[in-house]
Short mmCIF file of C-alpha atoms and ligand atoms in Angstrom, two decimals:
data_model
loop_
_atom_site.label_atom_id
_atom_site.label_comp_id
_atom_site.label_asym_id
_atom_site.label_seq_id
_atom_site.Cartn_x
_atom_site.Cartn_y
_atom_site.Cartn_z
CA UNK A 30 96.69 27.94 67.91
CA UNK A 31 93.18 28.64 67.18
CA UNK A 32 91.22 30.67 69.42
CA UNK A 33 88.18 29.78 71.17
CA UNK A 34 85.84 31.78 69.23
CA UNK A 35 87.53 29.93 65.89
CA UNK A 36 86.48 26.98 67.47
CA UNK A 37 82.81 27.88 68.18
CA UNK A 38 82.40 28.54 64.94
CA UNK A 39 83.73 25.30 63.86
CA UNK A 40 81.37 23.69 65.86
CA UNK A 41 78.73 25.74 64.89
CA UNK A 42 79.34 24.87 61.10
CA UNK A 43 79.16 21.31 62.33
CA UNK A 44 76.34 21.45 63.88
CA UNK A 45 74.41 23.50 60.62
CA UNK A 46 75.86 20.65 58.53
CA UNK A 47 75.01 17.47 60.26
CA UNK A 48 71.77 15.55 59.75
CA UNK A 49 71.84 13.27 62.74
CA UNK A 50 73.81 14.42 65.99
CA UNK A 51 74.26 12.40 69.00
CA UNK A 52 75.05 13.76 72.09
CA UNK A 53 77.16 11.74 74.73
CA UNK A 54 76.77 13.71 78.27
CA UNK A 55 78.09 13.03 81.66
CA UNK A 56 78.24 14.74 85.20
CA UNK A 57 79.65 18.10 83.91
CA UNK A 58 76.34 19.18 81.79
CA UNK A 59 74.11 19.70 85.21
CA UNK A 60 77.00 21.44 87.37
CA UNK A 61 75.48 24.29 86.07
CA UNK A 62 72.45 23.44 87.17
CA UNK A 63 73.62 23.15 90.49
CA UNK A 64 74.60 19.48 90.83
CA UNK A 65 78.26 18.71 92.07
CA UNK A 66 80.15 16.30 89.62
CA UNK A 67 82.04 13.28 90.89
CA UNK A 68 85.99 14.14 89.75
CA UNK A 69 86.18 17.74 89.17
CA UNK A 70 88.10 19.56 92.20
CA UNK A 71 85.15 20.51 93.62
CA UNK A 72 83.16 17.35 92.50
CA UNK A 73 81.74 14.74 95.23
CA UNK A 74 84.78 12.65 95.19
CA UNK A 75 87.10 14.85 95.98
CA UNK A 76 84.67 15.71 99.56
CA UNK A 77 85.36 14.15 103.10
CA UNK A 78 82.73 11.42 104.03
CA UNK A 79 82.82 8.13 106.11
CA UNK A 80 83.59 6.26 103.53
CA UNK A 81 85.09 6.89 99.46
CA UNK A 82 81.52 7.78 97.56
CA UNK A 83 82.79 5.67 94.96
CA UNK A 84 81.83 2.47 97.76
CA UNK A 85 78.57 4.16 99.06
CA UNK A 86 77.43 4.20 95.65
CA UNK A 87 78.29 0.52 95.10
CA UNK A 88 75.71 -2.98 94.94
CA UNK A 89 76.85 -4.62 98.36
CA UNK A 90 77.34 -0.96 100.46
CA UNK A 91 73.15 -0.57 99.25
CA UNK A 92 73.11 -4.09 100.57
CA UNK A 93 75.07 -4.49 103.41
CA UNK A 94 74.67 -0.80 104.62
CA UNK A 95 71.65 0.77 103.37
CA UNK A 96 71.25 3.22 105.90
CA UNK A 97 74.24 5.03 105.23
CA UNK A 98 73.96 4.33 101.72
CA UNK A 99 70.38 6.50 101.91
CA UNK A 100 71.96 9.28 103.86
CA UNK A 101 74.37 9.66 101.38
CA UNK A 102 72.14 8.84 98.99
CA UNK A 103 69.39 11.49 99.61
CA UNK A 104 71.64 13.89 100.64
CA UNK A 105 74.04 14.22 97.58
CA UNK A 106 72.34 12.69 94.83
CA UNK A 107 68.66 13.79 94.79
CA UNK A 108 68.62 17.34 93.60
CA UNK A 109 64.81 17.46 92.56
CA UNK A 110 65.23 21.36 92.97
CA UNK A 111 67.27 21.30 89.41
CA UNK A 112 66.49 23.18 86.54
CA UNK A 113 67.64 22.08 82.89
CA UNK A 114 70.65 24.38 81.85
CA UNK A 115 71.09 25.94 78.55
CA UNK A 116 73.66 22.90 77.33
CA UNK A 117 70.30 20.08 78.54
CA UNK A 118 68.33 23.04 76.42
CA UNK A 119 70.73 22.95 73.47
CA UNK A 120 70.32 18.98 72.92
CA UNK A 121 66.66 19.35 73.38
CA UNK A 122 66.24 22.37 70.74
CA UNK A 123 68.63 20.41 67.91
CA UNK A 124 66.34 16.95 68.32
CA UNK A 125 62.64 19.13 67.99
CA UNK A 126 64.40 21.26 65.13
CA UNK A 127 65.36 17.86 63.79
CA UNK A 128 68.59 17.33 64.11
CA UNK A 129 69.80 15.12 66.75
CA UNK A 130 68.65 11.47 67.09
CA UNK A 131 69.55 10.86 70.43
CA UNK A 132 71.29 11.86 73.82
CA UNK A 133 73.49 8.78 75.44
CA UNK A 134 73.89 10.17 79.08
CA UNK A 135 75.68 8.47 82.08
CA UNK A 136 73.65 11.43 84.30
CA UNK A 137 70.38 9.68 86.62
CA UNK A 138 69.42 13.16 87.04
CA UNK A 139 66.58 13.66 84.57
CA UNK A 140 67.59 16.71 83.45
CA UNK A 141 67.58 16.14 79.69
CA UNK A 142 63.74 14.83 79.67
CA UNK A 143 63.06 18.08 81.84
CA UNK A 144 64.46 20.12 79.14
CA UNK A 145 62.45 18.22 76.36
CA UNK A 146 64.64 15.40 75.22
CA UNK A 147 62.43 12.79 74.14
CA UNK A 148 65.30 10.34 73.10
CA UNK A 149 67.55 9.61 75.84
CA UNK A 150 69.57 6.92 76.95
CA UNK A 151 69.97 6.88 80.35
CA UNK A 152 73.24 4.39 80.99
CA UNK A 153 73.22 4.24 84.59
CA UNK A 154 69.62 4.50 85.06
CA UNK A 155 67.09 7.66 86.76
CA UNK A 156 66.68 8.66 90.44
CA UNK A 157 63.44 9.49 89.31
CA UNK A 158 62.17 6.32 89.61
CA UNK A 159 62.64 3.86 92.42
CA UNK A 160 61.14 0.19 92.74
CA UNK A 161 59.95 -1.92 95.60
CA UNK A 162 62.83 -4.97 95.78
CA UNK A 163 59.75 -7.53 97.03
CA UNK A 164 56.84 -6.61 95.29
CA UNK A 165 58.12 -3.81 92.48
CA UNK A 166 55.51 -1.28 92.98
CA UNK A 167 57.17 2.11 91.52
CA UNK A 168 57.87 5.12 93.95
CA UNK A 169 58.84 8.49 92.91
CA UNK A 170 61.89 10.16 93.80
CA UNK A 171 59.64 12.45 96.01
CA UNK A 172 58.64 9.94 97.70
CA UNK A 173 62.27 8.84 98.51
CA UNK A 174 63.20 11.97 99.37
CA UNK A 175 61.14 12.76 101.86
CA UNK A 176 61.61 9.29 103.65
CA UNK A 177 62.69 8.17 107.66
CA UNK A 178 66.11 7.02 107.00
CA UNK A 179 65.47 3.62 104.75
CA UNK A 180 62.49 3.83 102.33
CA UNK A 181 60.43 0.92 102.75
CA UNK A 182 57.41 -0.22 100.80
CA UNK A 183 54.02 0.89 101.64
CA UNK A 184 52.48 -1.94 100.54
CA UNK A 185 54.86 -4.81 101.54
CA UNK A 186 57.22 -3.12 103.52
CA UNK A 187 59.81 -4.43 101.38
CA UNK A 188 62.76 -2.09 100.49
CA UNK A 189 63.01 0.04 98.17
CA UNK A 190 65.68 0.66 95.37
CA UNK A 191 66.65 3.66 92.90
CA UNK A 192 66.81 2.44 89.82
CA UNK A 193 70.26 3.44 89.22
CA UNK A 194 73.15 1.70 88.34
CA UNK A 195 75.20 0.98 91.20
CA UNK A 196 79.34 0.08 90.64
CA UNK A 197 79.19 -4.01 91.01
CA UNK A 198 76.20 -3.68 88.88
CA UNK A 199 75.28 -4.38 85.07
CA UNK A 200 73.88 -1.98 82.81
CA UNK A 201 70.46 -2.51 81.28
CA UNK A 202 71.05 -4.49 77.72
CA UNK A 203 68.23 -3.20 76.03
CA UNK A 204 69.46 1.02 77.06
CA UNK A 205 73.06 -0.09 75.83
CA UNK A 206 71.96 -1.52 72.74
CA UNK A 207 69.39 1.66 71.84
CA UNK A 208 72.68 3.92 72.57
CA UNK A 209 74.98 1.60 70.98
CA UNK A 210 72.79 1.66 67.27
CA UNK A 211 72.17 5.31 67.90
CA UNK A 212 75.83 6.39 68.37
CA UNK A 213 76.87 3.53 65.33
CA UNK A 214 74.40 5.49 63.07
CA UNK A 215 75.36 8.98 63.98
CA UNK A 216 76.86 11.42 61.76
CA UNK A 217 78.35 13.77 64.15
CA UNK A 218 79.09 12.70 68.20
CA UNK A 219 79.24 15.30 70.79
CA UNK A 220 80.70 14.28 74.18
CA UNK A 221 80.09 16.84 77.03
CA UNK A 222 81.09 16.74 80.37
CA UNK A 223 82.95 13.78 81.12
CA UNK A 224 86.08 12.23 82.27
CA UNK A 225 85.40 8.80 80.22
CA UNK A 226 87.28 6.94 82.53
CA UNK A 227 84.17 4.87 83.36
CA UNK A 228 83.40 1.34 81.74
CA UNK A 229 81.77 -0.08 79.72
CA UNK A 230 80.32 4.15 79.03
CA UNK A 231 82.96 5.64 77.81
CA UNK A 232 83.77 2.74 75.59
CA UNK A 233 80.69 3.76 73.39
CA UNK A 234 82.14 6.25 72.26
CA UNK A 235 84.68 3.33 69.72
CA UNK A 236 81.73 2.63 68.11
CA UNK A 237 81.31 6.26 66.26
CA UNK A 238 81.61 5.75 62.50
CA UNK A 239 80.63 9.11 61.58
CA UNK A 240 82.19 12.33 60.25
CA UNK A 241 83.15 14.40 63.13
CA UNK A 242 84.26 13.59 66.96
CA UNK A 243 83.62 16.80 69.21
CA UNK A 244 84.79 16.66 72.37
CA UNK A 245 83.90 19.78 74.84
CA UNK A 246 84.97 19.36 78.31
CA UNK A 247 86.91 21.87 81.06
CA UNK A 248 89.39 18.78 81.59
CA UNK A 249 91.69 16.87 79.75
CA UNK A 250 89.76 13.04 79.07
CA UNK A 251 91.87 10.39 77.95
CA UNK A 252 90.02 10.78 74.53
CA UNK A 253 91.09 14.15 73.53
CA UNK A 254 93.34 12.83 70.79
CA UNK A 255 90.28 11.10 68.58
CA UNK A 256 88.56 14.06 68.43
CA UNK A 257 88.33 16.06 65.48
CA UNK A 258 87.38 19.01 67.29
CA UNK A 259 88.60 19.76 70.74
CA UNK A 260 86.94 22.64 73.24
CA UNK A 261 88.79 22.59 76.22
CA UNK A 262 86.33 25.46 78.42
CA UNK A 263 83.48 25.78 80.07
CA UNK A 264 80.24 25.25 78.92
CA UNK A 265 79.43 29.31 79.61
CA UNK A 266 81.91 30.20 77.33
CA UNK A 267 80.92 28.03 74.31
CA UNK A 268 77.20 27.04 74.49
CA UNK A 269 75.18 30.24 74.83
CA UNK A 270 77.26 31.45 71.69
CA UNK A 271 75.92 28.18 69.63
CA UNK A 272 72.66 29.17 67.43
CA UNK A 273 70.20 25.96 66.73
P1 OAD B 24 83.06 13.23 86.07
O1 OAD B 24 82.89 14.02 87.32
O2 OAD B 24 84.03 12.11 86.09
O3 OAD B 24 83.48 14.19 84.88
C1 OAD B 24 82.83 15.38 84.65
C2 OAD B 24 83.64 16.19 83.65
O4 OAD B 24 82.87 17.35 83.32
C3 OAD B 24 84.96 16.66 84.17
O5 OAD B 24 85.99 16.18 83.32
C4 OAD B 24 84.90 18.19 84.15
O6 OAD B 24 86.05 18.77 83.61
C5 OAD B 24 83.73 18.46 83.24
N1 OAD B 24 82.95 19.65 83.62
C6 OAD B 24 82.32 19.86 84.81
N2 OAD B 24 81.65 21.03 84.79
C7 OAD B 24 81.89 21.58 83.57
C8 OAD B 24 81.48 22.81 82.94
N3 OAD B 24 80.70 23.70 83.56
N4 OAD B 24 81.94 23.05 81.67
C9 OAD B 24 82.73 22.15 81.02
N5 OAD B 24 83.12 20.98 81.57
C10 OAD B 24 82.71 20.69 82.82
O7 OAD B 24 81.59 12.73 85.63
P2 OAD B 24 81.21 11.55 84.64
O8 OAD B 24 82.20 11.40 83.57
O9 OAD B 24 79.79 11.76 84.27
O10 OAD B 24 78.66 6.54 87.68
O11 OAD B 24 81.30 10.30 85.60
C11 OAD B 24 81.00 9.04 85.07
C12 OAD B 24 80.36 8.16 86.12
O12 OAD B 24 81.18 8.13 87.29
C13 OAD B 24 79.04 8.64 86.66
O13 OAD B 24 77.96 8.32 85.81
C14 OAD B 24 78.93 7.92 87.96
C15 OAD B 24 80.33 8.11 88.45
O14 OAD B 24 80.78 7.13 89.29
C16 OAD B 24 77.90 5.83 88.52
O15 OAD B 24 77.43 6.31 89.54
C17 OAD B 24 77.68 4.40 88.10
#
């Protein structure tokens, strides 16, 4: 069995060897930021609500029940409070130094742009920006935040949408593509903090060609098999010891 620090070190050799890293992040890179995942035991699906988050979070519950879908909505999902962690810092050192040539992320957080990511693919889209559904005029998440129950347009009056990717929804061809050539052309992959058991993300990951698969997550993901190297721990326990 090879220890944990054995392992860091592996990946730290990795990382002083590769030329272009891409990072594939999920939920569990901002929990330590403060922001609740979605299938961890302590993660937002596994809380009591009026209805499974899984529908709140879907195209017709935003249509047919938009209220509830913005109480939810505000309530759990915009944490504007957040600061970048030391794993969004990570990502962000390795691309200035260089190194990495993009971070796929299904997060709408904007957490890797806070901590200097310039190249990010954001799957499911940004609560940071929100669009009028009449007239499109942009609104902040601010803005949203601070809304009377459903945000409306100051102009038209017309509602308002996050421009997130809602289940029943597609994602945005030109992101996929951009994440789909950057992935194809990496050398190394890193996937953080997530359960890949959401489509079409986690299928990005089968387009890797490169040298090395990491995988790093607390949980087992049904990908742990394809990866070359395999940290099974917390992000505290492996990321502060990582030198860029
Ligand atoms: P999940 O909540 O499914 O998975 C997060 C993973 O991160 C879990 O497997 C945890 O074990 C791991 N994790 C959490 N905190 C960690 C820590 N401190 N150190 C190490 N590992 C940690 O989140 P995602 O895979 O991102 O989609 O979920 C995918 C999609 O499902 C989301 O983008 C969202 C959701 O429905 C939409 O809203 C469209």
């Amino acid at each position: 069995m090879t220890s944990l620090d054995e392992k860091i070190q592996e990946l730290q050799e990795i990382i002083d060897n590769a030329e272009r890293i891409v990072f594939f992040t999920g939920a569990g890179v901002s929990t330590d930021s403060g922001i609740p995942d979605f299938r961890s035991q302590d993660g937002l699906y596994h809380m009591q609500y009026d209805y499974p988050p899984e529908t709140i979070v879907s195209h017709s519950f935003f249509v047919n029940q938009t209220e509830e879908f913005y109480r939810f909505y505000k309530d759990k999902m915009l944490a504007l409070d957040a600061e970048p962690n030391y794993t969004h810092k990570l990502m962000a050192d390795l691309e200035a130094k260089g190194k990495c040539i993009g971070v796929v992320t299904q997060n709408i957080d904007g957490l890797h742009q806070k901590a200097g990511s310039k190249k990010v693919y954001e799957l499911h889209g940004s609560v940071l920006r929100n669009y009028c559904t009449k007239c499109g005029t942009f609104y902040d998440a601010k803005y949203i935040k601070e809304s009377e129950g459903i945000p409306r347009c100051e102009k038209c009056g017309g509602l308002i949408k996050p421009d997130v990717v809602l289940y029943e929804e597609g994602l945005n061809e030109e992101i996929l593509n951009g994440a789909l050539n950057a992935i194809e052309s990496a050398d190394v992959l890193i996937i953080l903090g997530t359960s890949l058991v959401v489509y079409p993300a986690a299928g990005l990951v089968r387009y890797f060609r490169g040298d090395k698969l990491v995988l790093i997550n607390r949980d087992v993901t049904p990908y742990d098999s394809n990866a070359d190297l395999l940290i099974q721990a917390s992000f505290s326990d492996v990321i502060p010891k990582l030198k860029v």
